N, CA, C and O of each residue as an XYZ file, in Angstrom:
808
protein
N      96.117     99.462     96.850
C      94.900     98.676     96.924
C      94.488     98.540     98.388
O      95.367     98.406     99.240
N      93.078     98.571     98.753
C      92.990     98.989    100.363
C      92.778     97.506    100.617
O      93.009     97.209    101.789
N      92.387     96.451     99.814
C      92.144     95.588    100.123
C      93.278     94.183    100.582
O      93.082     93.018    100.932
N      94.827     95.260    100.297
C      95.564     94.786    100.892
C      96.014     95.278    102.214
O      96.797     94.600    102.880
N      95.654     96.196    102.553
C      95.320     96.835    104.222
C      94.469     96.131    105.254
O      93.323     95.698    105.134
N      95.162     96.115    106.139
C      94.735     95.148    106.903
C      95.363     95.432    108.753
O      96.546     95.708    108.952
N      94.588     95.331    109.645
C      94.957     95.761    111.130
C      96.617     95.572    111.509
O      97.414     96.374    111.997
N      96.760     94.310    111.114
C      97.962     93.442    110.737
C      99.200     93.954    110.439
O     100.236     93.659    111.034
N      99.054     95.063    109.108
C     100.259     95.186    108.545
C     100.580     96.269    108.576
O     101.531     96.867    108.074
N      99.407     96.694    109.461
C      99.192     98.529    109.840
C      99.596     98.641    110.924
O      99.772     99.777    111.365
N      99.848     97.631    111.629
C      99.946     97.699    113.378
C     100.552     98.845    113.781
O     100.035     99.526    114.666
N     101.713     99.203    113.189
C     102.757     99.913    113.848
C     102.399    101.626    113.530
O     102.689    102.624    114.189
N     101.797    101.504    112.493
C     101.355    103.064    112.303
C     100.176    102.926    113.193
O     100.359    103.669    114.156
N      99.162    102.364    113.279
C      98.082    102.360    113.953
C      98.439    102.558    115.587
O      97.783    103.321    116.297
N      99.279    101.967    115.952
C      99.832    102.450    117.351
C     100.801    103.635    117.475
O     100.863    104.149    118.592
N     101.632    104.192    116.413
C     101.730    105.559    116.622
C     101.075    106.643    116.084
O     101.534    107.736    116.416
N      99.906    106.639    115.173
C      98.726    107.411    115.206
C      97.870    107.083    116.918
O      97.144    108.013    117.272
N      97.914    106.385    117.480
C      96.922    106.521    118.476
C      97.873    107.080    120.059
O      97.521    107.585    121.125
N      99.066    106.695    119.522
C      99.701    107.783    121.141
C     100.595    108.925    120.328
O     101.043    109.665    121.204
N     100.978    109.315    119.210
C     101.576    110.685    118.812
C     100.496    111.564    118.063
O     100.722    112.770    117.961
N      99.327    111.030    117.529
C      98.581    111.331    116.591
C      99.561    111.757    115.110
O     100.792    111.744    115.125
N      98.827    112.078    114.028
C      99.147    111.589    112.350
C      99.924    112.911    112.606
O      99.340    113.990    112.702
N     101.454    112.753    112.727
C     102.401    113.380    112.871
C     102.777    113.933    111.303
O     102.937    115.152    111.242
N     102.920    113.256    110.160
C     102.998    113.769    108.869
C     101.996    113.688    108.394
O     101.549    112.544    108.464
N     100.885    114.926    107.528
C      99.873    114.872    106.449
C      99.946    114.589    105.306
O     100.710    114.932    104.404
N      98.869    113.746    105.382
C      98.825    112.957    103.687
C      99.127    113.778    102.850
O      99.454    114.785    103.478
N      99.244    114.016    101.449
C      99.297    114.717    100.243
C      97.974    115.058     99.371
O      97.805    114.084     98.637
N      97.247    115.753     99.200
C      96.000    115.665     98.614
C      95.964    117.196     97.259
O      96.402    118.327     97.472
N      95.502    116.846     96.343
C      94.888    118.057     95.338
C      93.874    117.920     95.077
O      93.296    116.834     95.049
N      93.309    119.205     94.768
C      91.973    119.547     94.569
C      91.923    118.925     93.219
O      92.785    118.779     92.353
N      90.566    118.575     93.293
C      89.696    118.277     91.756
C      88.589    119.451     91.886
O      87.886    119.893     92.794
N      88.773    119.702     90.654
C      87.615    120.426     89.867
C      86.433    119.845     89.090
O      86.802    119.032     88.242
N      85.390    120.000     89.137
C      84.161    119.850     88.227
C      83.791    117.833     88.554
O      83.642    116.886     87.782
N      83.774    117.969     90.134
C      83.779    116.669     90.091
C      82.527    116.320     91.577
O      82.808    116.354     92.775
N      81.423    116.064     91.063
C      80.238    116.336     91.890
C      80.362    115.027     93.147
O      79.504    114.983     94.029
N      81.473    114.032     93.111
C      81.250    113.259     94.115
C      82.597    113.640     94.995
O      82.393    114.037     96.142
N      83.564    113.571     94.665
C      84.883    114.008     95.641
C      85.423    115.776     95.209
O      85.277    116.424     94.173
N      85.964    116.054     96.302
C      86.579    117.135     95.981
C      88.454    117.593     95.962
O      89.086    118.601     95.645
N      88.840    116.087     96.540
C      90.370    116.054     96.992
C      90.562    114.395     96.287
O      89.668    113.559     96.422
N      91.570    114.164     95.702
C      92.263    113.600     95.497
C      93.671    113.182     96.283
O      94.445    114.085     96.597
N      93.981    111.825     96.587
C      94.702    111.422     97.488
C      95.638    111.234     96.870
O      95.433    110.514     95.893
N      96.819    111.636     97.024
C      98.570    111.440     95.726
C      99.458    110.901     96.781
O     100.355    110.118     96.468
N      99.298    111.211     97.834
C     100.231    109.671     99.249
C      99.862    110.045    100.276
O      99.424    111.176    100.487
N     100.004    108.933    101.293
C      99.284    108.626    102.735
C      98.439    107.922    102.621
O      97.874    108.180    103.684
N      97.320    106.548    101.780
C      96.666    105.796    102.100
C      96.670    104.835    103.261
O      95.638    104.189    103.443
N      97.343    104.716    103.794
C      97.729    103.870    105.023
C      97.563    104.595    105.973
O      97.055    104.167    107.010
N      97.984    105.947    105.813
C      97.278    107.171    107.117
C      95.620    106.832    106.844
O      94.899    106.096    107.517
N      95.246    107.669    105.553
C      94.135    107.482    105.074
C      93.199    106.079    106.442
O      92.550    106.009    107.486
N      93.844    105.245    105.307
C      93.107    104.004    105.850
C      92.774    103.913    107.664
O      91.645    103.901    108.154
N      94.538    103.837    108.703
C      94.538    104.243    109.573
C      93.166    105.391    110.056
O      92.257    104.984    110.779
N      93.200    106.558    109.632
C      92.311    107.180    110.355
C      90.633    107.057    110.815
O      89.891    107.290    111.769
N      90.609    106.340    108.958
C      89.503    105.843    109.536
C      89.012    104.451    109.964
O      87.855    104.050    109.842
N      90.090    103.738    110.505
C      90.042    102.096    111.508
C      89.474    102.553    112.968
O      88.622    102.102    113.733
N      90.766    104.172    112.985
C      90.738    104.435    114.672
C      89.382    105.428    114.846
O      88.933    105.764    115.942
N      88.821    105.827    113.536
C      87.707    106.826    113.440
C      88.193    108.630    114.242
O      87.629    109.395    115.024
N      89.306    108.633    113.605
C      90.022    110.006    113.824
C      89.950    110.672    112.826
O      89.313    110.232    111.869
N      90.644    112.045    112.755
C      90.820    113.413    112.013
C      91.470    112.747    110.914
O      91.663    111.570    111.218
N      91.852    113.003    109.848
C      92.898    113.050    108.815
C      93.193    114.099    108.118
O      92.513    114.696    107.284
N      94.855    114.413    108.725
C      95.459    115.686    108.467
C      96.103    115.384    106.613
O      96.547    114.373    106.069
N      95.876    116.730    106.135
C      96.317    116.503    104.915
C      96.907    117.985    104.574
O      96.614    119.092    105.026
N      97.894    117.549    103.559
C      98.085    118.992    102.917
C      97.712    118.756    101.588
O      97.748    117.705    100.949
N      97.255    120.166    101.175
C      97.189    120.555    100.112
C      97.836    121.141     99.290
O      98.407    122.214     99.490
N      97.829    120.377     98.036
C      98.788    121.110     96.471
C      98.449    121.205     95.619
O      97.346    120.690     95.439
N      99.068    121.878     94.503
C      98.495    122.459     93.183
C      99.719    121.268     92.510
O     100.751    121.929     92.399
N      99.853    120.564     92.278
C     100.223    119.246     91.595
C      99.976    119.017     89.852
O      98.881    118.621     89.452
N     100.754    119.219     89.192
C     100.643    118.136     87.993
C     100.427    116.661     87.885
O     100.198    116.098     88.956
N     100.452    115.936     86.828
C     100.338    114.580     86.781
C     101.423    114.161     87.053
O     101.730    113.583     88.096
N     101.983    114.361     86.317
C     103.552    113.899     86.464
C     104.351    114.017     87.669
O     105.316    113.270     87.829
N     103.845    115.406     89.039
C     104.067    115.293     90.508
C     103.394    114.587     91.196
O     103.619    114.384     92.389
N     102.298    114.016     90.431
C     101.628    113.223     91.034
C     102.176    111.760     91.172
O     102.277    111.091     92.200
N     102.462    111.470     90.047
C     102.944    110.029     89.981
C     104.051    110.085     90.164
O     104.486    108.995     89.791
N     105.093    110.864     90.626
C     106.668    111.107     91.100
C     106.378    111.215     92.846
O     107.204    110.725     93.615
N     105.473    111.713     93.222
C     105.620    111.854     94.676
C     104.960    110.621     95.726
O     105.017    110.308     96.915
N     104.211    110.087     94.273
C     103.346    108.633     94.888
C     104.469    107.595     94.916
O     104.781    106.908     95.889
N     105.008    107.585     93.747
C     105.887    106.618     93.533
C     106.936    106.880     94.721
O     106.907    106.069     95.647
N     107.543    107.573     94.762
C     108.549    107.753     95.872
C     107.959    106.971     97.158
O     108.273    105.887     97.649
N     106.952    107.960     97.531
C     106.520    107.473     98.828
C     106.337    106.125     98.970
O     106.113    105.742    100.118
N     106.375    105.288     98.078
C     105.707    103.798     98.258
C     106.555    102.708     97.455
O     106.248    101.517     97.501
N     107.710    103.216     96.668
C     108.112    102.462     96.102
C     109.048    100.924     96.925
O     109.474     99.882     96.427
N     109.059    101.520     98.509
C     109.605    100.657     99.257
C     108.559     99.799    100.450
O     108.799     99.244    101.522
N     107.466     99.994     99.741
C     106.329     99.491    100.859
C     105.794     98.023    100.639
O     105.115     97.748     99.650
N     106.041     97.330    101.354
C     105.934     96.126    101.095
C     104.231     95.263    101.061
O     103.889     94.114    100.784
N     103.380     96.676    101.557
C     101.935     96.168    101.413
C     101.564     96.689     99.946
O     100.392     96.889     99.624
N     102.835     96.932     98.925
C     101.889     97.023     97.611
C     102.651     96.390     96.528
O     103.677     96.692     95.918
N     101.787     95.377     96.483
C     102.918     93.989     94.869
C     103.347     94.670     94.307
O     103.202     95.890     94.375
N     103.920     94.138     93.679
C     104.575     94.156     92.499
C     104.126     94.799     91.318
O     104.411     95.823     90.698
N     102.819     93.256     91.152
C     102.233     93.505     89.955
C     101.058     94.665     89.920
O     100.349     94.726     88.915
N     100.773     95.919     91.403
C     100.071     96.622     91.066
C     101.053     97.796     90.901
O     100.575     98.780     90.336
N     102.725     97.897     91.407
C     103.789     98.672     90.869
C     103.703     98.809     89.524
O     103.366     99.867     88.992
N     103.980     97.829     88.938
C     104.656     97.661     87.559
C     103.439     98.430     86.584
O     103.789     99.006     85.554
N     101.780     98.383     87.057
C     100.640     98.242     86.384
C     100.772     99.778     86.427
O     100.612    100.307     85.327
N     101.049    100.677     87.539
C     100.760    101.697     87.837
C     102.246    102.457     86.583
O     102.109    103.550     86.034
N     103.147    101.820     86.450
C     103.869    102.150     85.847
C     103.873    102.100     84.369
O     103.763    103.144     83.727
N     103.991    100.968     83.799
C     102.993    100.769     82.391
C     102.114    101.654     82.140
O     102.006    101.907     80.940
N     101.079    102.528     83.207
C     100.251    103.321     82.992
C     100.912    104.553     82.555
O     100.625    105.057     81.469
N     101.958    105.169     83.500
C     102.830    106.355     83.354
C     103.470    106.417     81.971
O     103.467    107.413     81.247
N     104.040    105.189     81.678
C     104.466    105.574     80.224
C     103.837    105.598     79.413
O     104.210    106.303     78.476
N     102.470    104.827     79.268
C     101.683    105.260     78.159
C     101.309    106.333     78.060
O     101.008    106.730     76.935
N     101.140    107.528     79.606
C     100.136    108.424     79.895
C     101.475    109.614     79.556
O     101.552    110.259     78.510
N     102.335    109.686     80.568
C     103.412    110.719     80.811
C     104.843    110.935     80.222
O     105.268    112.077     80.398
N     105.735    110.016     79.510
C     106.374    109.828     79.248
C     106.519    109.435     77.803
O     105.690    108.660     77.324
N     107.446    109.877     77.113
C     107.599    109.065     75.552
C     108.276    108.167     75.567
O     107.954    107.422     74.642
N     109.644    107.520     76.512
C     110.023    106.837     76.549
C     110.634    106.014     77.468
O     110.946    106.858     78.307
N     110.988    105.062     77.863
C     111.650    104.214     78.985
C     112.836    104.865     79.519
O     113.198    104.473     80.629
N     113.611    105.909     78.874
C     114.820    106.364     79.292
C     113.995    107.614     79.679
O     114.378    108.319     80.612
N     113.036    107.863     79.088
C     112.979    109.268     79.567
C     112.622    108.932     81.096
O     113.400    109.164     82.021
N     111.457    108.407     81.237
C     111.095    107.775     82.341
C     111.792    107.837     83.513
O     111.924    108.689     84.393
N     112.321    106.435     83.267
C     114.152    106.153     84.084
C     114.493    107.746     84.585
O     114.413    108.262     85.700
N     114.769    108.108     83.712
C     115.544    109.559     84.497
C     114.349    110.371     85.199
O     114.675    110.368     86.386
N     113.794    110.689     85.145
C     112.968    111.240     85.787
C     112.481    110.961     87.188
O     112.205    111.784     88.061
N     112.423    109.466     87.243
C     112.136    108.660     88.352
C     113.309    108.316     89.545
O     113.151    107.695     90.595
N     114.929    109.146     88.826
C     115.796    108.870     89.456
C     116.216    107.067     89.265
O     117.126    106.488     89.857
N     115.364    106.536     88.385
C     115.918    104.652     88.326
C     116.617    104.695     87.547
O     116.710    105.656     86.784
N     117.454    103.485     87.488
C     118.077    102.686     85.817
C     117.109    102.077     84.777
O     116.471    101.077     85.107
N     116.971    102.543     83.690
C     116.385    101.397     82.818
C     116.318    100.004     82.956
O     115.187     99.537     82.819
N     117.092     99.330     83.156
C     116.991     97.808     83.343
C     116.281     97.726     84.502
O     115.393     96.874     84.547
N     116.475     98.420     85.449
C     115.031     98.191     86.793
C     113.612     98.670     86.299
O     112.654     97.963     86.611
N     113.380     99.887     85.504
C     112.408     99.957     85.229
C     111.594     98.716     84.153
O     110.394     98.467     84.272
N     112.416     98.088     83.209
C     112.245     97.222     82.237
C     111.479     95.990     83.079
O     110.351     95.498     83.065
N     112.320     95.840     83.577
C     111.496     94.328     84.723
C     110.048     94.186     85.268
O     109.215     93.289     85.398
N     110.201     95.971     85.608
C     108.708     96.314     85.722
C     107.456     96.124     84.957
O     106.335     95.655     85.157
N     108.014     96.599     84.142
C     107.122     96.866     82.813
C     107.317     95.300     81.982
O     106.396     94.890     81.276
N     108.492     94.562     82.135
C     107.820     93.279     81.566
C     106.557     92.475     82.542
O     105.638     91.787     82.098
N     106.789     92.742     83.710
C     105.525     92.263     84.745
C     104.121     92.572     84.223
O     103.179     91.814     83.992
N     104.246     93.916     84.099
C     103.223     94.619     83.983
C     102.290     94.199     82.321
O     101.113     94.434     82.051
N     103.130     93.666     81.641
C     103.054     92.804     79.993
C     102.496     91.229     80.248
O     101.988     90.422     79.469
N     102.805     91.157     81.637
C     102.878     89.639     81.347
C     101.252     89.009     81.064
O     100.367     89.309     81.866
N     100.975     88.213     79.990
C      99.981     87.488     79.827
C      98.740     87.684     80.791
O      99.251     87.726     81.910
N      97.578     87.804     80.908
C      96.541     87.650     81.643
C      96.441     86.309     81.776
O      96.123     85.908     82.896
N      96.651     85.413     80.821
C      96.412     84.186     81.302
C      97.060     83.498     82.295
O      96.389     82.651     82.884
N      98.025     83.631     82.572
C      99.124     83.689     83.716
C      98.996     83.907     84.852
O      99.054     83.223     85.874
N      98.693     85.584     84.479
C      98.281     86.088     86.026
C      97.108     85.329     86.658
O      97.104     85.080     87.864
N      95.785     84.842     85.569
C      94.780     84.024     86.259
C      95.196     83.017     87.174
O      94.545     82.678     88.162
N      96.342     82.524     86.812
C      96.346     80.977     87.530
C      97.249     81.519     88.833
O      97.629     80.635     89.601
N      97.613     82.867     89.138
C      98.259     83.142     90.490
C      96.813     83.191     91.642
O      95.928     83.888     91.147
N      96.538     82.782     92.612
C      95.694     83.032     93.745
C      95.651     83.946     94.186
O      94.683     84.141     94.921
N      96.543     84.923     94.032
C      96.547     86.392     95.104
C      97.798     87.242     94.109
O      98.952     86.812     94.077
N      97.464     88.211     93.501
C      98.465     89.509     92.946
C      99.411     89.366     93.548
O     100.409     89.206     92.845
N      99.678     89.336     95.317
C     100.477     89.675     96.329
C     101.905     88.387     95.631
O     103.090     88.501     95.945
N     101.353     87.265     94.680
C     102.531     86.506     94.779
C     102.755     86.639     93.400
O     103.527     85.761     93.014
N     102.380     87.398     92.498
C     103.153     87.268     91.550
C     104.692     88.771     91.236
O     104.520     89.984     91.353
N     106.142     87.986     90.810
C     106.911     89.151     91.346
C     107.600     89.199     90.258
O     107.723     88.359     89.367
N     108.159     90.498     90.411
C     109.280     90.577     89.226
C     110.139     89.464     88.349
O     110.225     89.343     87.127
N     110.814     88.605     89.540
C     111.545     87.743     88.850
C     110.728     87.149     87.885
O     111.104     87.134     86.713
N     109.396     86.536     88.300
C     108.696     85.642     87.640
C     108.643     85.938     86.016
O     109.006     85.166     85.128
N     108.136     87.165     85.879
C     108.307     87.499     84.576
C     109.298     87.825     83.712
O     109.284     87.950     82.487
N     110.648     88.013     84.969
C     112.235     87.482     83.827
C     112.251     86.236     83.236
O     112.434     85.942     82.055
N     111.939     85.207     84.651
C     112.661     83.801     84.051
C     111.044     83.164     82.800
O     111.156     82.131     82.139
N     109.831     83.982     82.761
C     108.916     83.278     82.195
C     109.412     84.134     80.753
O     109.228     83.731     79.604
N     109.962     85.177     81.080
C     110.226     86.046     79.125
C     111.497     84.995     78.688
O     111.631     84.624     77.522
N     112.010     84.756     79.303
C     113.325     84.155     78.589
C     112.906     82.797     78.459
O     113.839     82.263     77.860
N     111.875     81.781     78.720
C     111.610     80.670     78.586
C     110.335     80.984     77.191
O     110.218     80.092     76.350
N     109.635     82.008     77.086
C     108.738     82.047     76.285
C     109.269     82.888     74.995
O     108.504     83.632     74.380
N     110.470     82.736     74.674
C     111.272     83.452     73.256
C     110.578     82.441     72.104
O     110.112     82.824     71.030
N     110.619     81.223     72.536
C     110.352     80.486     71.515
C     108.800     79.986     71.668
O     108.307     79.514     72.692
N     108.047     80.230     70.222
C     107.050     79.736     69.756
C     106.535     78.724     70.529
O     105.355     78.812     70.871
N     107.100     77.913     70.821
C     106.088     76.419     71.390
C     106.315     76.499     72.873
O     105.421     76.313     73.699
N     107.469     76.763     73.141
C     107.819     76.741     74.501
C     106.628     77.538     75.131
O     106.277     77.038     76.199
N     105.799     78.818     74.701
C     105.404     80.043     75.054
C     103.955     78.905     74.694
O     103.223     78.704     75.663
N     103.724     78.479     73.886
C     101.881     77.804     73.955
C     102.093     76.800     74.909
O     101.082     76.687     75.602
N     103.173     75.856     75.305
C     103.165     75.241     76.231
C     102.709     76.027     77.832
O     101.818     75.653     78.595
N     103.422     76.921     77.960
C     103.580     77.916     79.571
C     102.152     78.081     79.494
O     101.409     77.862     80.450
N     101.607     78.626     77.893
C      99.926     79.015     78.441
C      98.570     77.986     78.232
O      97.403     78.278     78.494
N      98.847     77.291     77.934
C      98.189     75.893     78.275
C      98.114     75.542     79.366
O      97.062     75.317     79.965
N      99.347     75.427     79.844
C      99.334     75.354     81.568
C      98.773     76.230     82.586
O      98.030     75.946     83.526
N      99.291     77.407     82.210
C      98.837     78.343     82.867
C      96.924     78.259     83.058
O      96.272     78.433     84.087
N      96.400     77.912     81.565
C      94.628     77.848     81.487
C      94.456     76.850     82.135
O      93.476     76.891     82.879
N      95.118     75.835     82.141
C      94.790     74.751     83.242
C      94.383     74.778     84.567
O      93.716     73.806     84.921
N      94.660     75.830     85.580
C      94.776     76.469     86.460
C      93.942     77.384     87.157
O      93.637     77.472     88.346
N      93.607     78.124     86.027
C      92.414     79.340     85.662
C      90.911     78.494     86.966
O      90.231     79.167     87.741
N      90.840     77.328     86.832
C      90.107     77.139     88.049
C      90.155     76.602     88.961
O      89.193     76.040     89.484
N      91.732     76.645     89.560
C      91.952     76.075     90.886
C      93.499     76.757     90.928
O      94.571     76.153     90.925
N      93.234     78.373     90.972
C      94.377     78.954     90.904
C      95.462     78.962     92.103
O      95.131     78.361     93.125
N      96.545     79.499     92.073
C      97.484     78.008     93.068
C      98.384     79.951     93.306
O      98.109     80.994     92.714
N      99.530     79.657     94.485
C     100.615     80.419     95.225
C     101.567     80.279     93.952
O     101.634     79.287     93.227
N     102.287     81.459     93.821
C     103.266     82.031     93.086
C     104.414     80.509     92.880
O     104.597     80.326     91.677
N     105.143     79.495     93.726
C     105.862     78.907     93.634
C     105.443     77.943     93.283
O     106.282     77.131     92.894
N     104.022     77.536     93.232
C     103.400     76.254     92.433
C     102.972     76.632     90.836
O     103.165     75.791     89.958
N     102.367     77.982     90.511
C     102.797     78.535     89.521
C     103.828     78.298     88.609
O     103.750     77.803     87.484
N     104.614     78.629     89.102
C     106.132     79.029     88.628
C     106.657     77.957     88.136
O     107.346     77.948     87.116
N     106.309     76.742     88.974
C     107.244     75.395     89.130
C     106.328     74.427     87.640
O     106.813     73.920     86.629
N     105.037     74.497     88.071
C     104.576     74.241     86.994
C     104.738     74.527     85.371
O     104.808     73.698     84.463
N     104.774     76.008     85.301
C     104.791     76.750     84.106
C     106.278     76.387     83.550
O     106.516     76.530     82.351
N     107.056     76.015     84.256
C     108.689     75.581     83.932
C     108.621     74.319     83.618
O     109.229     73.935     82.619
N     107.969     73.528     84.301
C     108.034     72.291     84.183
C     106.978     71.657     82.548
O     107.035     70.524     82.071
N     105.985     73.019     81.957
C     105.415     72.426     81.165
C     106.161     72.613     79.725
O     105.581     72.254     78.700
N     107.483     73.194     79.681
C     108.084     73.393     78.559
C     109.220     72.117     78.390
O     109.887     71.915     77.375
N     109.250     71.527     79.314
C     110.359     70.483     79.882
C     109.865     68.909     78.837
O     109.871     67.796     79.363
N     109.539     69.088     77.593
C     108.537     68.360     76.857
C     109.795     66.751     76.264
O     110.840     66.660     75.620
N     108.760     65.691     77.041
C     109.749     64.234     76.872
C     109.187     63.825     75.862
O     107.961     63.840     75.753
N     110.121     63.314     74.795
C     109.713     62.876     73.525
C     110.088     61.526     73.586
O     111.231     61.312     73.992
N     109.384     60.553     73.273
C     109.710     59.268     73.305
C     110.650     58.981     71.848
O     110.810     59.783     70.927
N     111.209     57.579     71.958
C     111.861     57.615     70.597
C     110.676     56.750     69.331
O     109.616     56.239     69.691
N     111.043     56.757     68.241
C     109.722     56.701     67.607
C     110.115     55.174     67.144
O     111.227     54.755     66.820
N     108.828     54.447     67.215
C     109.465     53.054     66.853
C     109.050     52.477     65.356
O     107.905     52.409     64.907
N     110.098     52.138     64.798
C     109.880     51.396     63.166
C     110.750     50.786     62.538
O     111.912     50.861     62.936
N     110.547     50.302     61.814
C     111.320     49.315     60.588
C     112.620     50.312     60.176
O     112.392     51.197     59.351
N     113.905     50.190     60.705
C     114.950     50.779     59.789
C     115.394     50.144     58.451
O     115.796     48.987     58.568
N     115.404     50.694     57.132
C     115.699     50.231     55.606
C     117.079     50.515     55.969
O     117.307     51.202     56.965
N     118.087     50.016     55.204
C     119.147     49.863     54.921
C     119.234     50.359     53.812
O     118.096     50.167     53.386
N     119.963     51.041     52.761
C     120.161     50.893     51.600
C     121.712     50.395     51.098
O     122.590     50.599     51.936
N     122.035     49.919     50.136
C     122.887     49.611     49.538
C     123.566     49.798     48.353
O     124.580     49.144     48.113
């Protein structure tokens, strides 16, 4: 997402693009039958972006790429980059298995992961829209969140409680740990004791 790019978090490439120049080229394949672009970008957006902050060249190579090299060589490149959430990981992934894959193991192997890491993903990537509304910024909603919110929402009421709360929110949406704290705290339900006449029988 470019709109998490920023001078800021680019600094360090931005200062060795401007005294080594773009030492590695982006990744790009051709598109066909496509009257507005002619290259497709599969990794280097941050070069990308970079080149044109400093209004320089952008070196790229070109490949004859499948889908599936596509989303294996993106993923690699970025799976450790800390300017891209979570929740647009997990989204991009959810996508792959619906699109590329028949199954979560197949997946997994392919990607070089474990299943249970990929799973986490993909429960993120599941989690409620209503939920995600009440986060302020993508950037804070994370993996864990959607472990400890699946295992609190097994049960029926517990799960209309979390999203009640969660709609509550929807217009004064709040940081990942006020979220969180809330949505826990609305299953936490105090029942008073009920007051009446006890019968005896005999």
């Amino acid at each position: 997402n470019y709109n998490n790019l920023s001078e800021e978090n680019c600094r360090e490439l931005i200062d060795g693009i401007k005294m080594h120049g773009q030492e590695t080229p982006a990744i790009v394949r051709q598109i066909d039958n496509n009257e507005w672009f002619q290259y497709e970008l599969v990794c280097g957006a941050r070069r990308h972006w970079v080149a044109n902050y400093l209004k320089t060249d952008f070196i790229v190579e070109v490949r004859d790429l499948s889908e599936e090299e596509v989303f294996i060589i993106s993923d690699e490149e970025n799976r450790n980059r800390q300017d891209i959430t979570d929740y647009e990981r997990a989204s991009k992934y959810k996508k792959a298995l619906g699109g590329l894959y028949q199954s979560q193991v197949q997946m997994a192997e392919r990607m070089g992961v474990s299943k249970d890491w990929l799973s986490r993903y993909l429960d993120l990537a599941s989690m409620d829209q209503d939920i995600v509304k009440a986060y302020s910024d993508l950037s804070e909603i994370k993996v864990r969140h959607a472990r400890e919110l699946k295992s609190l929402m097994k049960e029926t009421t517990q799960a209309k409680l979390i999203l009640d709360a969660a709609k509550e929110m929807h217009a004064d949406p709040q940081k990942g740990a006020i979220v969180m704290a809330a949505l826990k705290s609305a299953t936490k339900i105090k029942t008073k004791p009920t007051k009446g006449i006890v019968k005896q029988y005999v």
